Coordinates of C-alpha atoms in Angstrom, one line a residue:
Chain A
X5 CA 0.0 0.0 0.0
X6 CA 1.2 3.5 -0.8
X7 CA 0.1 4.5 2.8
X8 CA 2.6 2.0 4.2
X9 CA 5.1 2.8 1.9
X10 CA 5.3 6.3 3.0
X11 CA 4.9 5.6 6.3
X12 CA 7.8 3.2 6.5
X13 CA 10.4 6.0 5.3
X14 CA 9.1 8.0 8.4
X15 CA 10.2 5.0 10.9
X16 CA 13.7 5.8 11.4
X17 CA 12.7 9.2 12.2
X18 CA 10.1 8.1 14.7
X19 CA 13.2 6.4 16.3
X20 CA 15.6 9.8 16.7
X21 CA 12.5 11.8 17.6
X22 CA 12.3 13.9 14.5
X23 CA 9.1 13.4 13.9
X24 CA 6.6 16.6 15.1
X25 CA 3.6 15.7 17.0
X26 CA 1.2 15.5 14.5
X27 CA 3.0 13.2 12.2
X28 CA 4.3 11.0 15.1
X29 CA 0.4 10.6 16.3
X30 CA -0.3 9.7 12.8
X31 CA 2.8 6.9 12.3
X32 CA 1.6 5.7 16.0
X33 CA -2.3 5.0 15.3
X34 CA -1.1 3.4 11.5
X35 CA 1.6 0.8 13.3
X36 CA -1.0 0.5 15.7
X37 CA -3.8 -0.7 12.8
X38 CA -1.3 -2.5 10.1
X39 CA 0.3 -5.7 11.3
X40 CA 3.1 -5.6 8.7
X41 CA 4.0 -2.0 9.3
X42 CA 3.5 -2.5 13.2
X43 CA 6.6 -6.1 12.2
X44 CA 8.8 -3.4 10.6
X45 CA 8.2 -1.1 13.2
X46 CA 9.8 -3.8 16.0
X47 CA 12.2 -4.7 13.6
X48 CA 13.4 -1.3 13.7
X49 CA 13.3 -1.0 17.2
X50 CA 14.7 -4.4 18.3
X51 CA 18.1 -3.2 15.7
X52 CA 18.0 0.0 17.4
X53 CA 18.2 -1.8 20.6
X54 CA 21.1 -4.0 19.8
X55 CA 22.9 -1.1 18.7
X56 CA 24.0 -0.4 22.1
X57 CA 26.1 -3.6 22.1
X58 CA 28.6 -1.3 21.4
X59 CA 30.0 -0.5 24.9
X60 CA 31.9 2.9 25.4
X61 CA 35.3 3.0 25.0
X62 CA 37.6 5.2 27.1
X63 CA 40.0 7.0 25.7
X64 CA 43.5 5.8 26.6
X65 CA 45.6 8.9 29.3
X66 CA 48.3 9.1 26.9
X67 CA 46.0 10.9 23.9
X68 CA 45.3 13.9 26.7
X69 CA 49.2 14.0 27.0
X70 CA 50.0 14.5 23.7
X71 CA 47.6 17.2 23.4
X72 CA 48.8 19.1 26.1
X73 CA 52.2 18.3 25.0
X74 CA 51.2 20.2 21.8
X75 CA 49.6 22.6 23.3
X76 CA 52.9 23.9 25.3
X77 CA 50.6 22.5 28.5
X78 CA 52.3 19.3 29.2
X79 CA 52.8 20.3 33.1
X80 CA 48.8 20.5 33.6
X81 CA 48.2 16.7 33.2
X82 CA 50.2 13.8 34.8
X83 CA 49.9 11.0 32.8
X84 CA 52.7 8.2 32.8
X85 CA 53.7 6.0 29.9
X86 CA 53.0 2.4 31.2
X87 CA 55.6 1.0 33.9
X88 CA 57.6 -1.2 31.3
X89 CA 57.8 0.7 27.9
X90 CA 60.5 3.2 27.9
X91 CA 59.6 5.3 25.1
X92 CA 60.7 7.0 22.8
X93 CA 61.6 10.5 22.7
X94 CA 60.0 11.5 19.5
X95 CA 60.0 14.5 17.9
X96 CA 57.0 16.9 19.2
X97 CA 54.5 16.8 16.9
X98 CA 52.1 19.9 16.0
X99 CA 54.4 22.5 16.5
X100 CA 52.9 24.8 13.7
X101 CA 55.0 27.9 14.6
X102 CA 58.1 26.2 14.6
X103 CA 57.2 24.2 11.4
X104 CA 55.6 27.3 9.7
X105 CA 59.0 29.1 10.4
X106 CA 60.9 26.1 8.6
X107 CA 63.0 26.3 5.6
X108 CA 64.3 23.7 3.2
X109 CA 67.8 23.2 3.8
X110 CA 68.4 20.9 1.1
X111 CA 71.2 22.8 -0.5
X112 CA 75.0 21.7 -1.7
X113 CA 74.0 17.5 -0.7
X114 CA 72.7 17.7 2.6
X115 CA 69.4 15.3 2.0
X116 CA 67.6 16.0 5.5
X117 CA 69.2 18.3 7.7
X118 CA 66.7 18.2 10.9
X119 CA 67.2 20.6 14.2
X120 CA 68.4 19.2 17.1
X121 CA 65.9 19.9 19.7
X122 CA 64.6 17.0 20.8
X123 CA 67.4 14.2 22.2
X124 CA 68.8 12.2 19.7
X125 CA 68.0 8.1 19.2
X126 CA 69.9 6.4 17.4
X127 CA 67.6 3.5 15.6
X128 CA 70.0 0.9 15.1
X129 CA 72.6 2.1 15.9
X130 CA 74.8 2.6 12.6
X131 CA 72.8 5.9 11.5
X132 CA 75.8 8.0 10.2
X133 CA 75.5 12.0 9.3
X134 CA 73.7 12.4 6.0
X135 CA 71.5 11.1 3.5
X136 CA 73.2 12.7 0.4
X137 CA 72.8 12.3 -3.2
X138 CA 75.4 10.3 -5.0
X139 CA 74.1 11.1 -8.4
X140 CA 76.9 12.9 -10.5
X141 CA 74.7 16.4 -10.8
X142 CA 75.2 18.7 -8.4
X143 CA 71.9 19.0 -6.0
X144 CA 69.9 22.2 -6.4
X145 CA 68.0 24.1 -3.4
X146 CA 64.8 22.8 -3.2
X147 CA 61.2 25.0 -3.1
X148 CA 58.9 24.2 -0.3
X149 CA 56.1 23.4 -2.8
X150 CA 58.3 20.9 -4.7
X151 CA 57.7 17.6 -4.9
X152 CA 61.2 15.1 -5.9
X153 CA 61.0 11.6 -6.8
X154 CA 64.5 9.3 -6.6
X155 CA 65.9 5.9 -6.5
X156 CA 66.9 4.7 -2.9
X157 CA 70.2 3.5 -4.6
X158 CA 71.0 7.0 -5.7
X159 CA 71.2 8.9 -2.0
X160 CA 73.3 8.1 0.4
X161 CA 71.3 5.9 3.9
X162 CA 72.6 8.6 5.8
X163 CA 70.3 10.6 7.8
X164 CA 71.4 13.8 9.4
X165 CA 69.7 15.4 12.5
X166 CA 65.9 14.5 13.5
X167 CA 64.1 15.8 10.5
X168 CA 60.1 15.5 10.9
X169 CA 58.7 13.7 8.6
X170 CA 55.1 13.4 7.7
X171 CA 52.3 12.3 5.9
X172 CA 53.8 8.9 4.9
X173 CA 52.7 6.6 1.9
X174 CA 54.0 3.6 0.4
X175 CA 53.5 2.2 -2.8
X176 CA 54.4 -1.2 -4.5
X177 CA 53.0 -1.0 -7.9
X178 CA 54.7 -4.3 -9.3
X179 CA 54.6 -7.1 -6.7
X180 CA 56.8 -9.3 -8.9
X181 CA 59.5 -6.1 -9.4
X182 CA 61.2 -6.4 -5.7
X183 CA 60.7 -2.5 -5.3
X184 CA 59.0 -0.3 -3.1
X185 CA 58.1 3.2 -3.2
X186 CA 58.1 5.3 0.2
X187 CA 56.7 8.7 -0.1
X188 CA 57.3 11.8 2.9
X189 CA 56.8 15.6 3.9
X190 CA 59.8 17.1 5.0
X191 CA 60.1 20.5 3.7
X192 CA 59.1 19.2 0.0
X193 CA 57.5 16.0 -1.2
X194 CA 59.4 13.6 -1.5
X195 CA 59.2 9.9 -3.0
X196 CA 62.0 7.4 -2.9
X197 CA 61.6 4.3 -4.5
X198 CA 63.9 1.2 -4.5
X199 CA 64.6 -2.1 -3.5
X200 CA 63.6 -3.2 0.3
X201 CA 67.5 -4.0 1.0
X202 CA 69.0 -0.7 -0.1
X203 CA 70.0 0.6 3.0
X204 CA 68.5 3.7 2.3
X205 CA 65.1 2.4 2.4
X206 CA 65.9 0.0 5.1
X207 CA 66.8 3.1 7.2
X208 CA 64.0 5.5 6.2
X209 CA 61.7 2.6 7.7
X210 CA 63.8 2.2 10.6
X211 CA 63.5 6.2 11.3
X212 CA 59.5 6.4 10.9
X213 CA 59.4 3.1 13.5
X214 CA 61.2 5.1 16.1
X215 CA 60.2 8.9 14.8
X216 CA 56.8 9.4 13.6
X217 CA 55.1 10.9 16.4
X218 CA 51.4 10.2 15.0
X219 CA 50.3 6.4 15.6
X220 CA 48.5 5.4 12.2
X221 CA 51.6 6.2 10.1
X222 CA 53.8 3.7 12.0
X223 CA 51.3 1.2 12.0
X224 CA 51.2 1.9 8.0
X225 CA 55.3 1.8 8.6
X226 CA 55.1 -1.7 10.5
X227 CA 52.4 -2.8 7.6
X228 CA 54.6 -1.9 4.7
X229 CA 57.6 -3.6 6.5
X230 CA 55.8 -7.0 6.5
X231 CA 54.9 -6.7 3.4
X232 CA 58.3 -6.1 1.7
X233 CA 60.7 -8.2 4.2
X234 CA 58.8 -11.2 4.9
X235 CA 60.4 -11.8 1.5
X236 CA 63.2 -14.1 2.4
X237 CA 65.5 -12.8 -0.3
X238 CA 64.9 -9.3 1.5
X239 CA 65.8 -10.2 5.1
X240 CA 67.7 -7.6 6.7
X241 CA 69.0 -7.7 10.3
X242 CA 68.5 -3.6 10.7
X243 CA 65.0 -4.1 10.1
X244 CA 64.8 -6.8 12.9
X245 CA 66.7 -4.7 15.9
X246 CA 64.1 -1.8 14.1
X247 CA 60.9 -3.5 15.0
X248 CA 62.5 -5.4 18.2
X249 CA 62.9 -1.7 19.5
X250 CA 59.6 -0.9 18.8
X251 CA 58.2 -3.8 20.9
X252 CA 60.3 -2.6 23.4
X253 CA 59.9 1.2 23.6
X254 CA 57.0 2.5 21.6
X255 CA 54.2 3.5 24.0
X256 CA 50.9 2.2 21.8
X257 CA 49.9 -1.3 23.0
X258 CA 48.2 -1.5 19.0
X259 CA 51.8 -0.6 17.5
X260 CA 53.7 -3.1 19.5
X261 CA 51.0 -5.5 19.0
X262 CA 51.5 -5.1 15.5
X263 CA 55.2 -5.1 15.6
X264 CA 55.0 -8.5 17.3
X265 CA 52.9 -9.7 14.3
X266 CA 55.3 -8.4 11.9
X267 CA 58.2 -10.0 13.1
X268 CA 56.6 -13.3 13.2
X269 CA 56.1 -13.0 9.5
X270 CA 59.7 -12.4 9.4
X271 CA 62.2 -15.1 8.3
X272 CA 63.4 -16.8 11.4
X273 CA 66.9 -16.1 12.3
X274 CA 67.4 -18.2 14.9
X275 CA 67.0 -18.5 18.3
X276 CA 68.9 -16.5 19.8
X277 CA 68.3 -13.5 17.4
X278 CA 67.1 -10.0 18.6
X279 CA 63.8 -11.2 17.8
X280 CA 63.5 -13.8 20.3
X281 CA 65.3 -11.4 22.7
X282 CA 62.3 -8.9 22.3
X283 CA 59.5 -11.2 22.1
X284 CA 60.8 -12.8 25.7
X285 CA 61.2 -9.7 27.1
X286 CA 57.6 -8.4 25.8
X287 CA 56.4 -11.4 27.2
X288 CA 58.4 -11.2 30.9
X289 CA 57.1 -7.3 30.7
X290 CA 54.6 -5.4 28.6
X291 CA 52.0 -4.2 30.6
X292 CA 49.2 -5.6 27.7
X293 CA 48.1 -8.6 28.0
X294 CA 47.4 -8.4 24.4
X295 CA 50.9 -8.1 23.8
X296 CA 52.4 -10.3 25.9
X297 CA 49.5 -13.1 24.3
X298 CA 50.7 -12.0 21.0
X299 CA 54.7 -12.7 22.3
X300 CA 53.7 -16.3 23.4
X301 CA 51.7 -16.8 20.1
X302 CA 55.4 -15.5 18.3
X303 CA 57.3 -18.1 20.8
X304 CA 55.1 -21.2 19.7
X305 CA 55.8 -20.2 15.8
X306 CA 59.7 -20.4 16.5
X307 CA 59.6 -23.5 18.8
X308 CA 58.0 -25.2 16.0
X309 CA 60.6 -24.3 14.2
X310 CA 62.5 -26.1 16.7
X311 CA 64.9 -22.9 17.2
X312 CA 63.3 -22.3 20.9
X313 CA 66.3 -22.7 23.7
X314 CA 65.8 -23.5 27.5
X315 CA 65.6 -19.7 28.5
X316 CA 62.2 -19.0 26.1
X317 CA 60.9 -22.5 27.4
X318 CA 61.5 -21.4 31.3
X319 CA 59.8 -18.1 30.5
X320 CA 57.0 -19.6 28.8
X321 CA 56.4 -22.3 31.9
X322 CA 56.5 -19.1 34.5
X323 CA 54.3 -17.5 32.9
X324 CA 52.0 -20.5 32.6
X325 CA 52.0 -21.0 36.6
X326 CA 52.7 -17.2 37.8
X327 CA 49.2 -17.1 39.6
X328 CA 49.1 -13.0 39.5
X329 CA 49.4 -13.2 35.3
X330 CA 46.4 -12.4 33.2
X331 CA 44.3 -16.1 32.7
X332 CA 44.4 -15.7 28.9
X333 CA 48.5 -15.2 29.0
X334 CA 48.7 -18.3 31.3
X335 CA 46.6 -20.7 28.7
X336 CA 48.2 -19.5 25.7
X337 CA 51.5 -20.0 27.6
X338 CA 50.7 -23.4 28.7
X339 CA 49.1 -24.3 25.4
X340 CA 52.3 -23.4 23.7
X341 CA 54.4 -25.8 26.2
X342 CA 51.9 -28.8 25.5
X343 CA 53.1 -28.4 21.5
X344 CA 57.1 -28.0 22.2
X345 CA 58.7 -31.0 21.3
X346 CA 61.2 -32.1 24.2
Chain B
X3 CA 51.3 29.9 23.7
X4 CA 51.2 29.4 27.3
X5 CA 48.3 29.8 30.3
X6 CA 47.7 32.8 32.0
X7 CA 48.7 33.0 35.3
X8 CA 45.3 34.3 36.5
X9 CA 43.1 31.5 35.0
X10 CA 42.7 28.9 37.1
X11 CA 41.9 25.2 35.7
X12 CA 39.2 24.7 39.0
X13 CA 37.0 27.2 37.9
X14 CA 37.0 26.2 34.4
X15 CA 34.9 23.6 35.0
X16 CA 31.6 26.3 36.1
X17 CA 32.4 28.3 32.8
X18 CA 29.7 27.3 30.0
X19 CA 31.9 26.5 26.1
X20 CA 31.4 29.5 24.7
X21 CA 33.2 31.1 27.9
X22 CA 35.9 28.8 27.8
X23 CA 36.6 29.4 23.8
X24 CA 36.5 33.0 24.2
X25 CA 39.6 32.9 26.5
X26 CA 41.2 30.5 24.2
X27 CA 40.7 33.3 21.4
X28 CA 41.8 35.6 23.7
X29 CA 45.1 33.5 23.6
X30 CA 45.2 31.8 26.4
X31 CA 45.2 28.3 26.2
X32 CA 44.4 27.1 29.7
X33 CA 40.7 25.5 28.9
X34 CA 42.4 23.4 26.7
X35 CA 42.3 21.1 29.5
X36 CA 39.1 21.2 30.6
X37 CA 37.4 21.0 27.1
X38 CA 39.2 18.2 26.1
X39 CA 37.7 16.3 29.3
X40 CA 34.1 17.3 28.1
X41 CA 34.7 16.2 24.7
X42 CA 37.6 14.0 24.2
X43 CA 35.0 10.9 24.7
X44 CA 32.5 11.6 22.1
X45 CA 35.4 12.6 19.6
X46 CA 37.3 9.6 20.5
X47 CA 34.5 7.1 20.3
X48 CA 33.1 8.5 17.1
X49 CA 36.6 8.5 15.2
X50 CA 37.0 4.7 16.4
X51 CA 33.5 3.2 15.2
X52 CA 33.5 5.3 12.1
X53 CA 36.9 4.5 11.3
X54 CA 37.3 1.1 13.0
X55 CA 41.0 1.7 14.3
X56 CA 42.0 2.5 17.3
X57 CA 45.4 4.3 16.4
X58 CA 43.6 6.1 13.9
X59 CA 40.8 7.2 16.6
X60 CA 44.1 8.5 19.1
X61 CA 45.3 10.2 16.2
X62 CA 42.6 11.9 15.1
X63 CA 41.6 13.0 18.8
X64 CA 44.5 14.5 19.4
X65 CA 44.9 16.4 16.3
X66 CA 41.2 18.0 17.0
X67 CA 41.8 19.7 20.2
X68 CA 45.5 20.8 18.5
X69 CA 43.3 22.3 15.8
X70 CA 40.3 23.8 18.3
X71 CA 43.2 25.4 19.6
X72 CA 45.1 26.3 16.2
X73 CA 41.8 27.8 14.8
X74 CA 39.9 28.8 17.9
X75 CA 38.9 32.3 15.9
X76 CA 36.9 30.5 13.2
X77 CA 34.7 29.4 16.1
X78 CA 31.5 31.4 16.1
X79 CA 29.6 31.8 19.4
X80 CA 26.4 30.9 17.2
X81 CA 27.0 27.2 16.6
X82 CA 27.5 24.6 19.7
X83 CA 31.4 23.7 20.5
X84 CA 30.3 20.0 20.5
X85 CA 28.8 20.8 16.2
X86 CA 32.0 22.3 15.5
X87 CA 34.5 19.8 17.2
X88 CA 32.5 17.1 15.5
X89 CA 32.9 18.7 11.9
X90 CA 37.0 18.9 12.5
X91 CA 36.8 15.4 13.7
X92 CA 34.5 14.2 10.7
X93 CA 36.4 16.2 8.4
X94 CA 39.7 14.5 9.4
X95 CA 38.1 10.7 9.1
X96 CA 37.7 11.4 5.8
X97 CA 40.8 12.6 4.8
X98 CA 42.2 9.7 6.4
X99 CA 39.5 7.3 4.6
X100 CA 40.7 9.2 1.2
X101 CA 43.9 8.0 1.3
X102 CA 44.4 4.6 0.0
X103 CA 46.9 2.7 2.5
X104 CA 44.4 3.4 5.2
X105 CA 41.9 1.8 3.6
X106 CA 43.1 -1.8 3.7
X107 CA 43.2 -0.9 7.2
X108 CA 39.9 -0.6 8.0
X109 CA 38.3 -3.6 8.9
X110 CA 41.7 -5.0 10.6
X111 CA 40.8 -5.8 14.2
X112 CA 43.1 -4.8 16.8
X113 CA 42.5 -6.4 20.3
X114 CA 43.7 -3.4 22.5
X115 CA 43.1 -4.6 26.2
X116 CA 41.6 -7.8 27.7
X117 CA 39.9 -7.8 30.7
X118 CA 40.6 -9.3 34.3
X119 CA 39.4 -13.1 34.8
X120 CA 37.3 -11.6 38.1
X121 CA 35.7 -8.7 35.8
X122 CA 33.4 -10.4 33.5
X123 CA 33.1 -14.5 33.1
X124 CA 34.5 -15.9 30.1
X125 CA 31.7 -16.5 28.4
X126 CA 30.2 -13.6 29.0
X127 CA 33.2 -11.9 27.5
X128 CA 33.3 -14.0 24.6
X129 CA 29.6 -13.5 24.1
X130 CA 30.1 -9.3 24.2
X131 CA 32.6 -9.7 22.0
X132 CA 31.0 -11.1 19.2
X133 CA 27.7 -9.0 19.7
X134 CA 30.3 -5.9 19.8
X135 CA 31.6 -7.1 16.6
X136 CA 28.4 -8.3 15.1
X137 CA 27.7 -4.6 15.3
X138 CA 30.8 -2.7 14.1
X139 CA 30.2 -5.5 11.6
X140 CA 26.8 -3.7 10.0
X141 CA 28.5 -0.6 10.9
X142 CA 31.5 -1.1 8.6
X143 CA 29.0 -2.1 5.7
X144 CA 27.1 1.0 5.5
X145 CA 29.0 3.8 3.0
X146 CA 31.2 6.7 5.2
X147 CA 28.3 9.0 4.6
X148 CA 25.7 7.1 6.1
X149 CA 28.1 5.7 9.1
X150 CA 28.6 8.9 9.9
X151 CA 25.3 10.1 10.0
X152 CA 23.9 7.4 12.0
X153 CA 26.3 7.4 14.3
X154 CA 26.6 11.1 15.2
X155 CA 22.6 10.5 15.4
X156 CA 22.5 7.2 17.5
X157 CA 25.6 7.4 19.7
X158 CA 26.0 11.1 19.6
X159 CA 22.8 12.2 19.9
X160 CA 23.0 14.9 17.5
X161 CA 20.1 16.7 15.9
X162 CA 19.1 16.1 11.9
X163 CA 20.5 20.0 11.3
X164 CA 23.8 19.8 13.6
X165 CA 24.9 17.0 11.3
X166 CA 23.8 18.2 8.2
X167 CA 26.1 21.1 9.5
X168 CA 28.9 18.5 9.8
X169 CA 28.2 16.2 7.1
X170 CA 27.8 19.8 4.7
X171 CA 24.6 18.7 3.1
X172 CA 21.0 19.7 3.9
X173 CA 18.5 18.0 6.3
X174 CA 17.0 16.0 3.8
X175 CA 19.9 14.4 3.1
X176 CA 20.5 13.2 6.4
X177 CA 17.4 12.1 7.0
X178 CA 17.8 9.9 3.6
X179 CA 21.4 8.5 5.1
X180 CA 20.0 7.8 8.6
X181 CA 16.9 5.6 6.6
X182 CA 19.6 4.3 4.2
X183 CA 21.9 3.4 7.2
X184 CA 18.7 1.5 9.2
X185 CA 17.3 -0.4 6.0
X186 CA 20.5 -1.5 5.6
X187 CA 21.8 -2.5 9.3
X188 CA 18.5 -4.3 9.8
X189 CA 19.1 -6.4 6.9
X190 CA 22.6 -6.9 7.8
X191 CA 21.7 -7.7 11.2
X192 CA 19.3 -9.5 10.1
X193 CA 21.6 -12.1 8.9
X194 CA 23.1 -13.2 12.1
X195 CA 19.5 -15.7 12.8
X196 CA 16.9 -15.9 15.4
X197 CA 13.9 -13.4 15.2
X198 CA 15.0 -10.8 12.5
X199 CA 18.0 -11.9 12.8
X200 CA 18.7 -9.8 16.0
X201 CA 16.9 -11.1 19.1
X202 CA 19.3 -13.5 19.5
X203 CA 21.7 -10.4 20.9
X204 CA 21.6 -10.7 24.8
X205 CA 20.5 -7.2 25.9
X206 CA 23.5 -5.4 27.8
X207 CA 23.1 -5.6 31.7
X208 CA 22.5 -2.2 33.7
X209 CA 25.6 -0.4 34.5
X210 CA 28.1 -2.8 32.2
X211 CA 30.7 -0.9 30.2
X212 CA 34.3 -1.4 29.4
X213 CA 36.4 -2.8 26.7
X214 CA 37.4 -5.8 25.6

C-alpha cells in the first residue's frame, strides 16, 4: 500500500524523535492498525536496541598527554607512559610555529638536515651523518612546494639530525619487481623508490618506527615492513633490531601488538636473534596482555621451528603458573608448552 | 602559547563552552584542559567506530583539540562547541579514509586490552565480544556517509540540522542517510539468525561498560 510505503520512510525518524507531534500521532495510530507495518516497526526497534552492544570506549591517558604536549601545557596533566615501555623521545609533533618558520635546507647534498631539539636516538645504531645524493649532478636548493621523486640506490642511507617527517605513503605498484616506493613531507614532497634492502630504504623505515610521532603512520610503517621483508630474499637484520625496538619502547599497545605480528612474519633467524630477545622480554614485561598473548603466540611459531632454547621454554612455563598473570597469557602460555617437542 | 597565570583550571569547569573558547581566542590556552575532558570521549568514540581503528581514533583525537586550539577564531559563538569539534573530527576521518593505504586498514581488528578473569566470566566476555563485533560488523557495511550520519545521530545524539552542519549537506539528506543506514543494518543484522536476525543479541546488563 502507498500508505505504508510512505509511512515506513518516516520509521527511522520516529526512532531519533524527528518526527513533530502531528506526524508521530499519525505513524503511532497506523503501526498500531497495520500488522506488517507494526513487524517493521519492532524490527526497527529491536536493531535500534542491539545497537547499544557497542559498549563505550575510554579514551587511553596518553591521547590527553599528547595534546597538552602540543599545546605547550604538558605540566597540567600527569599521565605516565605504562611501567615497562620506555619510550621513545619523538620528535613533538604539532608544533605549527616552529614548522611554519621552517625552511628547506636541502642545499649543496645535505638530504635531510633536521634541528636538534629533541634528544637524539639512534635507531639501530649505525645511522651515520647524512642522507646525500650520490648522483653525479650537483643538487639544487629545493622550493617548499616541490615535490622530488628518486631511486633509494642514488642517496646516500645517511640521515642527518631529526628531520620530521610526515604524511607517509607507500607504494608497491609491481609485486613481482622487488621494489617499493616510500613517499614523505619534509620540507618538500618527497618519493623514494627502490629495492627493500638498499640501505637507504631500510633506514627510512627504521627512522619512521622510532620517529613518527602520530600512531597510524607507523602502524602503516610496521604494515609496509611486513609486506616487503617477509620476503626471504629481503631479510635484513637492521629491520629486525628496528621493529624489536619498537616492541620494546613505543608507548601504543596497538603498534607493538603489531610489531610482534610483523616480526613473526619475518624469516626466522634463529634462536637467539634480537627477535626472540624482544619477544621474551615483551612477554616477561609489557603491561598488555594483548601483547604479551601476541609474544607467546610468536614463541610457539619459533619452537616449531624447533629454534626455541631452555631460556624461552623457562619463560613460557612461569608465565604458565605465575598465579598473578592475566588467565588468557597463562593458557596460551601453557598451550604453547603442550606443543614444544622435548 | 602558554596559560595565563590568572586562570585557574578549577574554575573552568563552572564556565559554559562559549566562555571557555573566548579565553582561548583571547590567547590563552588554559581550557584546553578542561574541554578536552568534556569532549575527548565523544570525539574519540566517534573517530573509532567510524573508522574502526584505534590508532587512527588517538590520532585523530588529538589532532582535534591541536586544531580547536590552532583555529579557535573561526569558532563562532552561534554554533554549539560539541557541532564544531565534531565537523573537525568528521572532516579528518575522511581525509584519512581518502587516502588509499588506510583503507586496507579498515576492517583490521586490533585487540587493545583484555579484561581481568574476576571482571566479567568468560563466556560472558566472549559472548560481548562477538555481539560488539556483530555490530561494528553492520557498521563497517554501510557507506562513510551514512556511518557517519547514524552514528553522530545514534551514539552522539545529535540533531538532523547539527549533522547536516557537519556532514555539509542539507536535512534531507541526512534524514535519507539515517533511513539508508537502518534499512540496511536491519538487513545486515538480520543475517546473524533468530527473530530478524537480531533477538538473538543478549541485551547489555545495567551499568556494564568497558572494553574488551
Amino acid at each position: 500500500m502507498a500508505e505504508c510505503s510512505a509511512l515506513r520512510e518516516k520509521l527511522p525518524l520516529l526512532l531519533t524523535e524527528s518526527l513533530d507531534a502531528a506526524q508521530r500521532e499519525l505513524t503511532h495510530q497506523h503501526i498500531e492498525n497495520c500488522v506488517e507495518c507494526s513487524d517493521e516497526w519492532n524490527a526497527y526497534r529491536e536493531t535500534w536496541r542491539v545497537m547499544d552492544e557497542l559498549p563505550e570506549l575510554e579514551v587511553p591517558a596518553r591521547v590527553k598527554a599528547r595534546f597538552l604536549e602540543a599545546a605547550g601545557l604538558s605540566g597540567a596533566a600527569g599521565s605516565q607512559p605504562a611501567d615497562n615501555v620506555v619510550p621513545f623521545h619523538r620528535r613533538p609533533s604539532f608544533k605549527w610555529i616552529a614548522q611554519a618558520a621552517a625552511v628547506a635546507v636541502l642545499v649543496g647534498g645535505g638530504f635531510f638536515a633536521g634541528n636538534r631539539t629533541a634528544p637524539r636516538i639512534q635507531p639501530s645504531g649505525v645511522f651515520v651523518n647524512s642522507i646525500q645524493d650520490r648522483g653525479s649532478s650537483p643538487i639544487q636548493p629545493l622550493s617548499i612546494a616541490e615535490t622530488r621523486v628518486v631511486d633509494a640506490n642514488t642517496i646516500s642511507p645517511v640521515i642527518e639530525g631529526r628531520p620530521n617527517i610526515s604524511n607517509v605513503t607507500f607504494t608497491d605498484a609491481d609485486a613481482a619487481d622487488n621494489r617499493i616506493g616510500l613517499s614523505f613531507d619534509i620540507t618538500s614532497r618527497w618519493t623514494v623508490n627502490g629495492n627493500p634492502k638498499d640501505k637507504s630504504m631500510v633506514r627510512l623505515l627504521s627512522y619512521m618506527l622510532e620517529n613518527e610521532s602520530a600512531i597510524s603512520p607507523r602502524s602503516t610503517t610496521l604494515d609496509m615492513v611486513r609486506q616487503a621483508y617477509s620476503n626471504p630474499a629481503n631479510a635484513d637484520p637492521e629491520i629486525v633490531s628496528a621493529l624489536a625496538k619498537v616492541l620494546r619502547n613505543d608507548e601504543h599497545e596497538g603498534v607493538r601488538l603489531r610489531a610482534v605480528d610483523t616480526l613473526t612474519h619475518l624469516p626466522p633467524s634463529g634462536s637467539t636473534s634480537p627477535t626472540r630477545d624482544a619477544l621474551i622480554d615483551a612477554l616477561k614485561s609489557d603491561p598488555n596482555p594483548a601483547v604479551r598473548i601476541k609474544a607467546v603466540e610468536a614463541l610457539a611459531i619459533i619452537a616449531r621451528s624447533g629454534t626455541l632454547d631452555a631460556e624461552a621454554v623457562d619463560t613460557l612455563r612461569q608465565k604458565a603458573s605465575q598465579n598473578d598473570e592475566n588467565l588468557y597469557v597463562r593458557m596460551k602460555a601453557a598451550e604453547a608448552l603442550k606443543n614444544i617437542k622435548p | 602559547m602558554m596559560p595565563s597565570k590568572g586562570t585557574e583550571p578549577g574554575p573552568m569547569k563552572h564556565l559554559s563552552d562559549q566562555e571557555l573558547m573566548r579565553i582561548v581566542q583571547g590567547g590563552d590556552y588554559a581550557p584546553a584542559s578542561e574541554i578536552y575532558d568534556r569532549y575527548s570521549g565523544r570525539i574519540y568514540n566517534f573517530a573509532f567506530r567510524f573508522l574502526k581503528n584505534a590508532e587512527a581514533a588517538e590520532d585523530a583525537t588529538q589532532e582535534v583539540f591541536v586544531k580547536m586550539l590552532k583555529y579557535a577564531n573561526q569558532f563562532h559563538g552561534d554554533a554549539k562547541l560539541s557541532t564544531w569539534l565534531f565537523s573537525i573530527t568528521a572532516n579528518w576521518c575522511r581525509d584519512y579514509l581518502r587516502k588509499a593505504d588506510n583503507k586496507a586498514k579498515e576492517t583490521e581488528e586490533v585487540l587493545i586490552s583484555l579484561p581481568a578473569p574476576s571482571e566479567l566470566a568468560p563466556d560472558r566476555t566472549l559472548e560481548r565480544r562477538e555481539n560488539e563485533q556483530l555490530v561494528q560488523k553492520a557498521l563497517q557495511a554501510l557507506t562513510p556517509e551514512q556511518r557517519e550520519a547514524i552514528l553522530l545521530s545514534r551514539y552522539q545524539g545529535l540533531s538532523y540540522a547539527e549533522i547536516a552542519q557537519i556532514a555539509g549537506c542539507s536535512e534531507g539528506a541526512v534524514k535519507t542517510r539515517v533511513f539508508r543506514a537502518m534499512e540496511t543494518l536491519k538487513k545486515t543484522l538480520a543475517g546473524f539468525g533468530g527473530r530478524d536476525g537480531v533477538g538473538r543479541v543478549a541485551p547489555l546488563e545495567a551499568g556494564e561498560r568497558g572494553v574488551i
